[in-house]
Tab-separated table of C-alpha atoms in Angstrom:
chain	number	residue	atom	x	y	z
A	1	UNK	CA	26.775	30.773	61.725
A	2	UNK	CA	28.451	27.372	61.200
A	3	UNK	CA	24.904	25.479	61.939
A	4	UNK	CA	23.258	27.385	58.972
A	5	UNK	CA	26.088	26.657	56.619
A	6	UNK	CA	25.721	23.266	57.280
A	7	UNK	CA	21.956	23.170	56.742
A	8	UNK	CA	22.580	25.396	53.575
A	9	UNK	CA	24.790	22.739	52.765
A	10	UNK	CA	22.276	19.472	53.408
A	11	UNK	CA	19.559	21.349	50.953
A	12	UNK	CA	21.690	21.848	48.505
A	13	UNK	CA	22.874	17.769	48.325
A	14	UNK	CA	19.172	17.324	48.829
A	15	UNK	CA	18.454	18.865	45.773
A	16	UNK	CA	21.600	17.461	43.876
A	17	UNK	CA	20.314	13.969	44.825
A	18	UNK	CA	16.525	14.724	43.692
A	19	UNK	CA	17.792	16.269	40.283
A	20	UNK	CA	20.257	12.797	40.115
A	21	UNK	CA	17.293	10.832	40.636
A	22	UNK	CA	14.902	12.261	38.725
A	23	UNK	CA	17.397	12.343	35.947
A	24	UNK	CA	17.707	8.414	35.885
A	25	UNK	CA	14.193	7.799	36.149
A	26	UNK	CA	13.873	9.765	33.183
A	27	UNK	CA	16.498	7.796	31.434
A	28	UNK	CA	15.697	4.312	32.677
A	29	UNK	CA	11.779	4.933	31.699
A	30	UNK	CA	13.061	6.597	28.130
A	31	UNK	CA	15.935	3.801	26.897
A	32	UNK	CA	14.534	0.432	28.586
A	33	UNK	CA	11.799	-0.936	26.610
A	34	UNK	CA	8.241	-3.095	27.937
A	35	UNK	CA	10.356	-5.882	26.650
A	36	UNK	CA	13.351	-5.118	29.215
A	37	UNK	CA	10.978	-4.513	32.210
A	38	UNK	CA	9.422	-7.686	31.730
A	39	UNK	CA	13.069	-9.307	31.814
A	40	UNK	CA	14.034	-7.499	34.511
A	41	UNK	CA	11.016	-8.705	36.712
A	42	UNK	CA	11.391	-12.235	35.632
A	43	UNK	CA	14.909	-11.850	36.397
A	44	UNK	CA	14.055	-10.734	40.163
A	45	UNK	CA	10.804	-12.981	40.270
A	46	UNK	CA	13.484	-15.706	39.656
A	47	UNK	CA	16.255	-14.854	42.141
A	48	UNK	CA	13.068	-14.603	44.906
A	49	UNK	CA	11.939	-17.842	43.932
A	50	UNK	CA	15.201	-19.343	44.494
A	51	UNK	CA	15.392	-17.859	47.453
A	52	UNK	CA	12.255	-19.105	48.686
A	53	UNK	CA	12.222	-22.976	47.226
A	54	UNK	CA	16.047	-23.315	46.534
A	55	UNK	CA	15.722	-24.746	43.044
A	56	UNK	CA	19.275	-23.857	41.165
A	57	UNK	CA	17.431	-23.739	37.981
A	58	UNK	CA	15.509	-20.524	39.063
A	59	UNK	CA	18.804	-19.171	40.204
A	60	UNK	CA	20.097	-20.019	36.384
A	61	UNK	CA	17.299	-18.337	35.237
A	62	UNK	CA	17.742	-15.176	36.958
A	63	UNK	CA	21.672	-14.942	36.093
A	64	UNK	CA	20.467	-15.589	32.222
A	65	UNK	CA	18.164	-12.393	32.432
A	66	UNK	CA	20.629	-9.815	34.486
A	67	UNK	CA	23.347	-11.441	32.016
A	68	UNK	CA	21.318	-10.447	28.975
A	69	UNK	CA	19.624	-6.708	30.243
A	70	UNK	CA	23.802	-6.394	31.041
A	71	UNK	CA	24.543	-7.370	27.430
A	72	UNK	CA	21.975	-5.068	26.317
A	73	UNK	CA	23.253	-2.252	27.822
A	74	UNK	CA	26.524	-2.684	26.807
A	75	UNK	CA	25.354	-2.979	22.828
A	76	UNK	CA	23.069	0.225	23.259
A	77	UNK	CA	26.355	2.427	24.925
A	78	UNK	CA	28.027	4.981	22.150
A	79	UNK	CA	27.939	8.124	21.051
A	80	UNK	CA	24.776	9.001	18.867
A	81	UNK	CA	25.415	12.709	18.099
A	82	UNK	CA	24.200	13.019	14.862
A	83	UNK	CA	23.314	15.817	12.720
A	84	UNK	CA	20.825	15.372	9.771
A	85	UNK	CA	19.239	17.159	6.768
A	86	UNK	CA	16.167	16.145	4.313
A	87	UNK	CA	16.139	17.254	0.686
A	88	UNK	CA	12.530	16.009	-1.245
A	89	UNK	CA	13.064	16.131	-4.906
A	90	UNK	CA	9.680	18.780	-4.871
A	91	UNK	CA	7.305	19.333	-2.321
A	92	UNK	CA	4.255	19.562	-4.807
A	93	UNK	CA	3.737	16.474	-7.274
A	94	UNK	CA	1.078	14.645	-9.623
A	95	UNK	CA	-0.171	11.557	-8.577
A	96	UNK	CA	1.618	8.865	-10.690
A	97	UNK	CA	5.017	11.419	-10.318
A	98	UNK	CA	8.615	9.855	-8.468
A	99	UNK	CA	9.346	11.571	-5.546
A	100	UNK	CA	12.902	11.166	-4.483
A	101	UNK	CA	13.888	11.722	-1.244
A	102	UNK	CA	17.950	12.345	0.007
A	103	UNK	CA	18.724	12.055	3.590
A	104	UNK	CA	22.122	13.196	4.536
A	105	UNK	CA	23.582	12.016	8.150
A	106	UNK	CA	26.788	13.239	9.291
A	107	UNK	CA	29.081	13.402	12.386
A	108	UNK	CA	29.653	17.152	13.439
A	109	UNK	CA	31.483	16.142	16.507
A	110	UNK	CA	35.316	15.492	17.055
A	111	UNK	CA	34.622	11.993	18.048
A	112	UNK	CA	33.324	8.904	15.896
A	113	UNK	CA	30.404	7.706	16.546
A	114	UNK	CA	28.312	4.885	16.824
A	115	UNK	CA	26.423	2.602	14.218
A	116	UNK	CA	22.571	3.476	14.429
A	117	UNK	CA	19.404	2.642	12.571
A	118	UNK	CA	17.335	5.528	10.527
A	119	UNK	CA	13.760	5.569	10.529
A	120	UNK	CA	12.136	7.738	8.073
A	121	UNK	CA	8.054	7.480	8.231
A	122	UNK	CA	6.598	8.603	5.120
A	123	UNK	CA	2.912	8.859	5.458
A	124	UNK	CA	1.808	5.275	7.249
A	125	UNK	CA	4.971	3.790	5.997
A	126	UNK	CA	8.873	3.843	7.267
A	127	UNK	CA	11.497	3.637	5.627
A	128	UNK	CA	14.300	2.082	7.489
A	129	UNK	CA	18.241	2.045	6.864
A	130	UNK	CA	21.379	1.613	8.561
A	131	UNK	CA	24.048	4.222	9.833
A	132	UNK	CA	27.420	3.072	9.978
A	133	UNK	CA	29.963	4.393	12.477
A	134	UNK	CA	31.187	7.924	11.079
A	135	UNK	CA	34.181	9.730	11.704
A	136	UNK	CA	34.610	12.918	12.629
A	137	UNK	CA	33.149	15.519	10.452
A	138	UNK	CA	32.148	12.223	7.911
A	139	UNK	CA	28.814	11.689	6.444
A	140	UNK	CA	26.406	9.131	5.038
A	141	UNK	CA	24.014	9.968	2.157
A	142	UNK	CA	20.288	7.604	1.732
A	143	UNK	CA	18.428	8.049	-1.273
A	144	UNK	CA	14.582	6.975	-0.758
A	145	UNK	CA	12.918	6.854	-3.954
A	146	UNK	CA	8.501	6.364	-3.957
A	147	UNK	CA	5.542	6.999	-6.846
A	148	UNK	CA	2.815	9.144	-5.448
A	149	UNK	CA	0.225	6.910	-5.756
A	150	UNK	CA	-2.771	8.741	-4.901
A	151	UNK	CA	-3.777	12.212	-4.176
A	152	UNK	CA	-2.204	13.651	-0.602
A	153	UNK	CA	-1.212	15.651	2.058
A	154	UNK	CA	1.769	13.017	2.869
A	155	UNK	CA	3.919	13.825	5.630
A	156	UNK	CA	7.582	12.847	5.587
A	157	UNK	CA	9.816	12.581	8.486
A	158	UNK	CA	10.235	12.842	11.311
A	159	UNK	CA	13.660	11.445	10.709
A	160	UNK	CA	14.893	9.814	14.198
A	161	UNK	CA	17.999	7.614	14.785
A	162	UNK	CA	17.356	4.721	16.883
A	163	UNK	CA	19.971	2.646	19.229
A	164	UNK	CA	19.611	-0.623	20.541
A	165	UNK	CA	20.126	-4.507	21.427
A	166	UNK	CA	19.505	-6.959	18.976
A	167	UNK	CA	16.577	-8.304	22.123
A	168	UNK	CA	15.199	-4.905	21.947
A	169	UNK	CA	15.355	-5.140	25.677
A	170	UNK	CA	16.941	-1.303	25.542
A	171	UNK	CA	16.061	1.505	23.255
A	172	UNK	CA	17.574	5.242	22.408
A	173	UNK	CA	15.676	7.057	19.693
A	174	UNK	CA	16.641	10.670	19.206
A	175	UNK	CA	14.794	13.046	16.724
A	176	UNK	CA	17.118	14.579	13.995
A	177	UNK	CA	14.519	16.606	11.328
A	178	UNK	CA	11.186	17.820	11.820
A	179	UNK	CA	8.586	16.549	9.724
A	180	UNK	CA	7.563	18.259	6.097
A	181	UNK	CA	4.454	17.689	3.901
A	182	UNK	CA	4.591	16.623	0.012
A	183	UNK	CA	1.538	17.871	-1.614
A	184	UNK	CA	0.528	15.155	-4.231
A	185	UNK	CA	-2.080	17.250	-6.342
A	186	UNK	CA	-4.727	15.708	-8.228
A	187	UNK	CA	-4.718	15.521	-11.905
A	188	UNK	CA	-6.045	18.341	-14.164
A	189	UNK	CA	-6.395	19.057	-17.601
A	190	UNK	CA	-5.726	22.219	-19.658
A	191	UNK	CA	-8.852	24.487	-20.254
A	192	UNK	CA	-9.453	26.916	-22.697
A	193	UNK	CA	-10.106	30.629	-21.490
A	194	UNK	CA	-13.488	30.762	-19.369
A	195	UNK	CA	-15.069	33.506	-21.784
A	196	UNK	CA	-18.613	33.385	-20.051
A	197	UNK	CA	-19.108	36.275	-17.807
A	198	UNK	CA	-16.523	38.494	-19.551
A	199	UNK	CA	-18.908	40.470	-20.767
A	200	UNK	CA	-20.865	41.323	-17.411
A	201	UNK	CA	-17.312	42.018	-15.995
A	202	UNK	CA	-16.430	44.829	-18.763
A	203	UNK	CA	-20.093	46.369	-18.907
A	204	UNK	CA	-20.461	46.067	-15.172
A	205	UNK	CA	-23.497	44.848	-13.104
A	206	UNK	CA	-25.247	47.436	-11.490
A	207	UNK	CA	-24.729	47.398	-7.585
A	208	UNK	CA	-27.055	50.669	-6.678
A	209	UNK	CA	-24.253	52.069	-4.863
A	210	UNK	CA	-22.548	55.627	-5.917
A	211	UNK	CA	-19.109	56.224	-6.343
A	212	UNK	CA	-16.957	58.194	-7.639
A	213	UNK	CA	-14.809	55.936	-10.082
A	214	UNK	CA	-16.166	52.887	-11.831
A	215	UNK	CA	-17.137	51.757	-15.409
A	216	UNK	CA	-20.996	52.825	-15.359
A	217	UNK	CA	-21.502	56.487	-15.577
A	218	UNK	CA	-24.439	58.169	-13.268
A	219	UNK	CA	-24.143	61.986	-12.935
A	220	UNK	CA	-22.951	64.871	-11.898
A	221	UNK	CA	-22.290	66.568	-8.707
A	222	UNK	CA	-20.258	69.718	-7.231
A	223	UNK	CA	-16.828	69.412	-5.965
A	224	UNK	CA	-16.084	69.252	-2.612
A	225	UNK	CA	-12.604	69.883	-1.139
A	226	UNK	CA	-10.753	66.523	-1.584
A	227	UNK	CA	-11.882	65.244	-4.646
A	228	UNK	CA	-9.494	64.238	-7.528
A	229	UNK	CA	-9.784	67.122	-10.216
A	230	UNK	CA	-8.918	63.963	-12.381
A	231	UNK	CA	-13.085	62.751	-12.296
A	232	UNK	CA	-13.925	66.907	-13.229
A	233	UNK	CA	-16.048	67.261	-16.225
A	234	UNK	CA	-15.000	70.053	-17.697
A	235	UNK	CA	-17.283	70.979	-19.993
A	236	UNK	CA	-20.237	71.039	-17.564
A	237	UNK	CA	-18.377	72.957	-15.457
A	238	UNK	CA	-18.044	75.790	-17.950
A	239	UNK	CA	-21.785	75.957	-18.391
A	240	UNK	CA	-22.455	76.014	-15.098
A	241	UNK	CA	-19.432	78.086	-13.682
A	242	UNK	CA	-18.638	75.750	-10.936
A	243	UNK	CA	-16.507	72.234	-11.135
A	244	UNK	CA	-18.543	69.273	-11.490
A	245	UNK	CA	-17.556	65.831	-10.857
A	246	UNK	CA	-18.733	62.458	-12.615
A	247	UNK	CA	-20.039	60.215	-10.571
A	248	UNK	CA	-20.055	56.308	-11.134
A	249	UNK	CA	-22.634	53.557	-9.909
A	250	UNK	CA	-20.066	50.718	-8.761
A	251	UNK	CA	-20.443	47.306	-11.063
A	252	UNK	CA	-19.323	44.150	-9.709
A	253	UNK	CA	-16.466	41.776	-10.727
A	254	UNK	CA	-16.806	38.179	-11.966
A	255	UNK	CA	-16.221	36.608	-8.533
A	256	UNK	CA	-16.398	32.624	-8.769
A	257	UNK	CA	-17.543	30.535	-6.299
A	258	UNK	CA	-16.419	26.714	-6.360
A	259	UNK	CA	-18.288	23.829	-4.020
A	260	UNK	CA	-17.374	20.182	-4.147
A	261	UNK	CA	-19.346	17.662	-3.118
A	262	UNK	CA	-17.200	15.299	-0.199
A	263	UNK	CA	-19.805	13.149	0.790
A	264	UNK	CA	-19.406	9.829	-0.126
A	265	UNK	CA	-23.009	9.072	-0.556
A	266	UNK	CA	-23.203	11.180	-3.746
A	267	UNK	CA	-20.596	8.850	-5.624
A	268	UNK	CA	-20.303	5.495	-6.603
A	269	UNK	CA	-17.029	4.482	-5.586
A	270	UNK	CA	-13.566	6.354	-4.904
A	271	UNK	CA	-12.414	6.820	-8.188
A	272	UNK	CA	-15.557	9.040	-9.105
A	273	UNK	CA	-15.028	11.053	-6.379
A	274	UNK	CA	-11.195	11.305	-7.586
A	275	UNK	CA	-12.749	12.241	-11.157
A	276	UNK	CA	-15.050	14.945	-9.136
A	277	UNK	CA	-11.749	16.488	-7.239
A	278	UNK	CA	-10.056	16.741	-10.635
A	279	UNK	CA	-13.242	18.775	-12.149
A	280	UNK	CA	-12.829	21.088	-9.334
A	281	UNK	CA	-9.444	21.602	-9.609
A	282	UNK	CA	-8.990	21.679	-13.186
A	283	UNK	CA	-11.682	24.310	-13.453
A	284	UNK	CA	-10.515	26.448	-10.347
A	285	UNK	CA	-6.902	26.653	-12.087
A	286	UNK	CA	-7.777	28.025	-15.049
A	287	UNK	CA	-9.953	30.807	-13.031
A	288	UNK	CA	-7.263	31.681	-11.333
A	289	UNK	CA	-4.782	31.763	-14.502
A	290	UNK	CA	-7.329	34.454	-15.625
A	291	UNK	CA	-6.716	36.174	-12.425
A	292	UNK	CA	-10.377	35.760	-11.737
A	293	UNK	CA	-11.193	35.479	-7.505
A	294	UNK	CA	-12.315	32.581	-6.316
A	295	UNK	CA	-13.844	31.014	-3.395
A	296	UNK	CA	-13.253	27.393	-3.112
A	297	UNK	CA	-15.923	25.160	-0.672
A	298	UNK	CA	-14.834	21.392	-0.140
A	299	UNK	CA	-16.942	20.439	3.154
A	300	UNK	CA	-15.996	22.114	5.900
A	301	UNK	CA	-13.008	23.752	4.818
A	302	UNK	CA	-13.367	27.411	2.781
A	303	UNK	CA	-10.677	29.452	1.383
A	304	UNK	CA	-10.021	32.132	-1.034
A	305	UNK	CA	-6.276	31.142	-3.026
A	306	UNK	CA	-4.287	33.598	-4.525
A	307	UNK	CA	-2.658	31.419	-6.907
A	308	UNK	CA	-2.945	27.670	-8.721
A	309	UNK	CA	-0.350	26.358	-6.480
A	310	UNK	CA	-2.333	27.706	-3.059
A	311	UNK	CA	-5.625	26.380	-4.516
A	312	UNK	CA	-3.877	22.661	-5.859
A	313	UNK	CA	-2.560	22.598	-2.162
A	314	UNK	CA	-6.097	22.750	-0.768
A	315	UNK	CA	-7.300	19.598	-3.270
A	316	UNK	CA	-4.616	17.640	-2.356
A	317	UNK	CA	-6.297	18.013	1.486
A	318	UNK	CA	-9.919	16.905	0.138
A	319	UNK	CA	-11.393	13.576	1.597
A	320	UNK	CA	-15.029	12.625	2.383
A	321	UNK	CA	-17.304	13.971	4.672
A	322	UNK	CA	-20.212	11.769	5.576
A	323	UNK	CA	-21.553	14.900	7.457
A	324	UNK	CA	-21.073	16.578	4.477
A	325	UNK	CA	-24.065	19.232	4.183
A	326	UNK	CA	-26.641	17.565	0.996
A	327	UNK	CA	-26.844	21.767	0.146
A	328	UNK	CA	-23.870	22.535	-0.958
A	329	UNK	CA	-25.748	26.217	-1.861
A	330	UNK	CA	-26.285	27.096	1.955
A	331	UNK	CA	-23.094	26.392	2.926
A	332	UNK	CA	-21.449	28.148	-0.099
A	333	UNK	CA	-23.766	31.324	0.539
A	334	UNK	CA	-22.404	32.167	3.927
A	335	UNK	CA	-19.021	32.647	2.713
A	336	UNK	CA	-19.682	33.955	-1.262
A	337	UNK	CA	-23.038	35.567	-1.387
A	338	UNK	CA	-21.982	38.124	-4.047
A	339	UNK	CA	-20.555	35.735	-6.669
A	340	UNK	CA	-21.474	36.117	-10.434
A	341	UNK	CA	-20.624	32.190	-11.195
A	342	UNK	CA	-21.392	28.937	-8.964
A	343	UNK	CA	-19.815	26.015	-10.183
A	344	UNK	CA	-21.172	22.547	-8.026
A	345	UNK	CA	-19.433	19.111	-9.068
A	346	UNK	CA	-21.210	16.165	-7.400
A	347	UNK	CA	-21.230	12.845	-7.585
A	348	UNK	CA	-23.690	10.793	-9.981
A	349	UNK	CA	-25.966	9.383	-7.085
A	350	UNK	CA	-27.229	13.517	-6.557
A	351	UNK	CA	-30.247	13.310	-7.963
A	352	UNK	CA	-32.074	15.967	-9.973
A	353	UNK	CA	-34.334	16.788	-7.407
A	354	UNK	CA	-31.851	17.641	-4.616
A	355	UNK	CA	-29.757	19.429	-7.596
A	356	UNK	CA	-33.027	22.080	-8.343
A	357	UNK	CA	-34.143	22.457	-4.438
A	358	UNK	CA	-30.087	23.165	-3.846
A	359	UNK	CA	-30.040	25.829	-6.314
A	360	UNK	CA	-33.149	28.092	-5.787
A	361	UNK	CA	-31.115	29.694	-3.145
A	362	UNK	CA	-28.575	31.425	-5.842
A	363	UNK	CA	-29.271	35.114	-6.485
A	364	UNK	CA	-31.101	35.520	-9.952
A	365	UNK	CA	-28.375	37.065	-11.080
A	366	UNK	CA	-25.488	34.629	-11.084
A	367	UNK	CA	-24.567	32.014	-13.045
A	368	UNK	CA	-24.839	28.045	-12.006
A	369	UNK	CA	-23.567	25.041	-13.261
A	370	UNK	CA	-23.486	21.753	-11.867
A	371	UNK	CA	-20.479	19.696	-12.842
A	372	UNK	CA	-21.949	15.662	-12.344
A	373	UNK	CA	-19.011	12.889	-12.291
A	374	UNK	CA	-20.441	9.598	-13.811
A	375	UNK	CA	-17.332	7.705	-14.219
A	376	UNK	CA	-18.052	5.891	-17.441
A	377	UNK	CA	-20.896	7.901	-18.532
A	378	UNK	CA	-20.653	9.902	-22.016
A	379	UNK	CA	-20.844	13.622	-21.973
A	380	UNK	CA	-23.717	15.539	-21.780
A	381	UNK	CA	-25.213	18.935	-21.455
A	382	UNK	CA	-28.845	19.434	-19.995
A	383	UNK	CA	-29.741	23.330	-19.958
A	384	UNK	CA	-32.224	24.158	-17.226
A	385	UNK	CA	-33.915	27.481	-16.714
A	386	UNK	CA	-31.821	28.099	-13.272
A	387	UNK	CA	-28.741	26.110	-13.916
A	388	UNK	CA	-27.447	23.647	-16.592
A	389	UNK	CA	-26.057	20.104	-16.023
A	390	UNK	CA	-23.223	18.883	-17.634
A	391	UNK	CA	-22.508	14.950	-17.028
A	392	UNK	CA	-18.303	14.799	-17.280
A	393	UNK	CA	-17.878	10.617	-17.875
A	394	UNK	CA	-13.901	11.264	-18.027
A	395	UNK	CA	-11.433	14.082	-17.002
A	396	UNK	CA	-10.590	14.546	-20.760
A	397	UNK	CA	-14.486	15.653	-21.166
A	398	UNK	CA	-14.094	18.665	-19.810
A	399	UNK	CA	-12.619	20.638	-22.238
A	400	UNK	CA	-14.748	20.451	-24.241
A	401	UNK	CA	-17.815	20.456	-22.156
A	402	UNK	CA	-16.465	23.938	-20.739
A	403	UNK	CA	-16.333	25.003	-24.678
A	404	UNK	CA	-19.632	24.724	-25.134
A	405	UNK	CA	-20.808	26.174	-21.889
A	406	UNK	CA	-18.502	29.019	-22.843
């Protein structure tokens, strides 16, 4: 009985020892730096050396590197128990808008704690500051202040407090805040109301499919237990003594489909494609604003918004594709078949050509227009007989080129 006590016993210091251990690998691998490792080795290269050849300078050398990973620890000691919050001025900006950014750091504990370095990265930048030594329940407010400079997902944060020796020979960085995204949208301009197509939407555009509520009347047929006595017709059903219900061939709505071009071949230089991402968005905003749907194509990437704000989010995320599909109709068919309006913006270096072999793949029915950015270029409207071609030389072009397309 006492022998398996004491064996109990051993195990259970075995483990104790293994958890100890692997605890201060785990903390000597995490705070000392490649800097620090390379001190310490030089620091026991030196005290072998001595050893070996008996030269007091080596043994001067190695005191001088214990003396300063010592120092280092010492500096890096304290208590770095920080608590933090990150308040962005607005998540969803224009380029050219100020986006301020507050970062609050404060001292939850009963204790005071230590000075420590911020480091904010926002996008492939950081922003670095100082934290002085707080008191108990004290905090410390930074103010970050940037211009969105160009259209972006940017990520801000993490925020992480960092600890350490002037020699950077030891190193504590802690994580505070996760990271958040500032959508920088692109810029837009205010269209008038999209009036082509309103009249297909009203009349309807025969699907061939019956049903028993829609806009284009069909005929008549006899009730059957469950319809809605609301779609009876009286009148008939006088005449013919039993109830007859009207019957409807379903009409289709005017679903828009929207394809940008992102690869980089079609454009002459950045800020065309910027001008193209603008077309896009400027037109899919006011689509939406009529509460017409919309399909949005940008490369690989396909979504149907619900709102402005969801579809602005998605531009912001547009950047060129060299493996960008040349036929932007293919990939656009395989997600909106059905739509009533295509609207294409490419770049000036798509040439005619690959514009008419992209389009014979639209249904007859539906709508095209190709939207080319020719930064420079003035405005110009070139009606085909399956799609016209309007040449947008500056974002303030469109307005008007969408007025007479209207």
């Amino acid at each position: 009985m006492r022998h398996s006590h004491t064996v109990q016993r051993r195990r259970t210091i075995q483990r104790s020892l293994r958890r100890l251990k692997h605890r201060i690998k785990r903390l000597v691998t995490s705070y000392v730096s490649p800097l620090g490792w390379a001190v310490a080795a030089l620091a026991v290269a030196s005290l072998v050396a001595f050893v070996l050849l008996g030269w007091h300078e080596l043994l001067a050398m190695a005191v001088v590197f214990a003396v300063m990973l010592a120092a280092a620890v010492m500096l890096s000691l304290g208590n770095t128990s920080f608590q933090a919050t990150i308040d962005v001025s607005s998540r969803r900006v224009t380029v050219s808008d100020t986006v301020k950014v507050d970062v609050c750091v404060d001292n939850p504990g009963r204790t005071p704690t230590t000075s420590a370095r911020g480091d904010l990265p926002i996008g492939d930048n950081h922003e670095r500051f100082a934290i002085p030594m707080l008191a108990a329940g004290q905090s410390r407010q930074t103010t970050v202040e940037f211009t969105a400079v160009s259209r972006a997902v940017l990520p801000i944060g993490p925020l992480s407090i960092r600890k350490g020796d002037p020699f950077g020979l030891i190193r504590h960085e802690k994580k505070l805040v996760d990271q958040t995204n500032v959508f920088i949208h692109p810029q837009t301009v205010l269209l008038n109301a999209l009036n082509a197509g309103i009249p297909r939407d009203l009349e309807g555009q025969p699907s061939g499919e019956i049903v028993d509520d829609d806009l284009d009347f069909y005929g008549l047929r006899e009730y059957e237990p469950g319809d809605d006595v609301r779609n009876v017709h009286w009148l008939s059903s006088a005449k013919t003594g039993s109830l007859m219900i009207r019957q409807y061939e379903a009409t289709r709505r005017t679903d828009t489909a929207l394809t940008i071009s992102v690869n980089p071949d079609d454009y002459i230089d950045s800020q065309e494609f910027e001008l193209a991402v603008s077309v896009h968005a400027s037109i899919g905003v006011q689509c939406l604003q009529q509460n017409r749907p919309v399909t949005a194509h940008a490369g690989s990437t396909h979504a149907i918004p619900r709102n402005a704000t969801e579809f602005l989010d998605g531009c912001s995320g547009i950047d060129p594709d060299i493996d960008d599909n040349p036929n932007l109709a293919q990939t656009t068919l395989e997600h909106a078949p059905d739509a009533s309006f295509y609207f294409f913006t490419v770049g000036r270096l798509k040439t005619i050509d690959d514009i008419k072999h992209m389009v014979l793949a639209l249904p007859r029915s539906a709508t095209c227009v190709v939207l080319q950015a020719a930064t420079g270029q003035p405005r110009a409207i070139k009606r085909y007989s399956d799609f016209t071609l309007a040449t947008v030389g500056d974002l303030n072009d469109l307005p008007m080129i969408m007025g007479v397309l209207a």
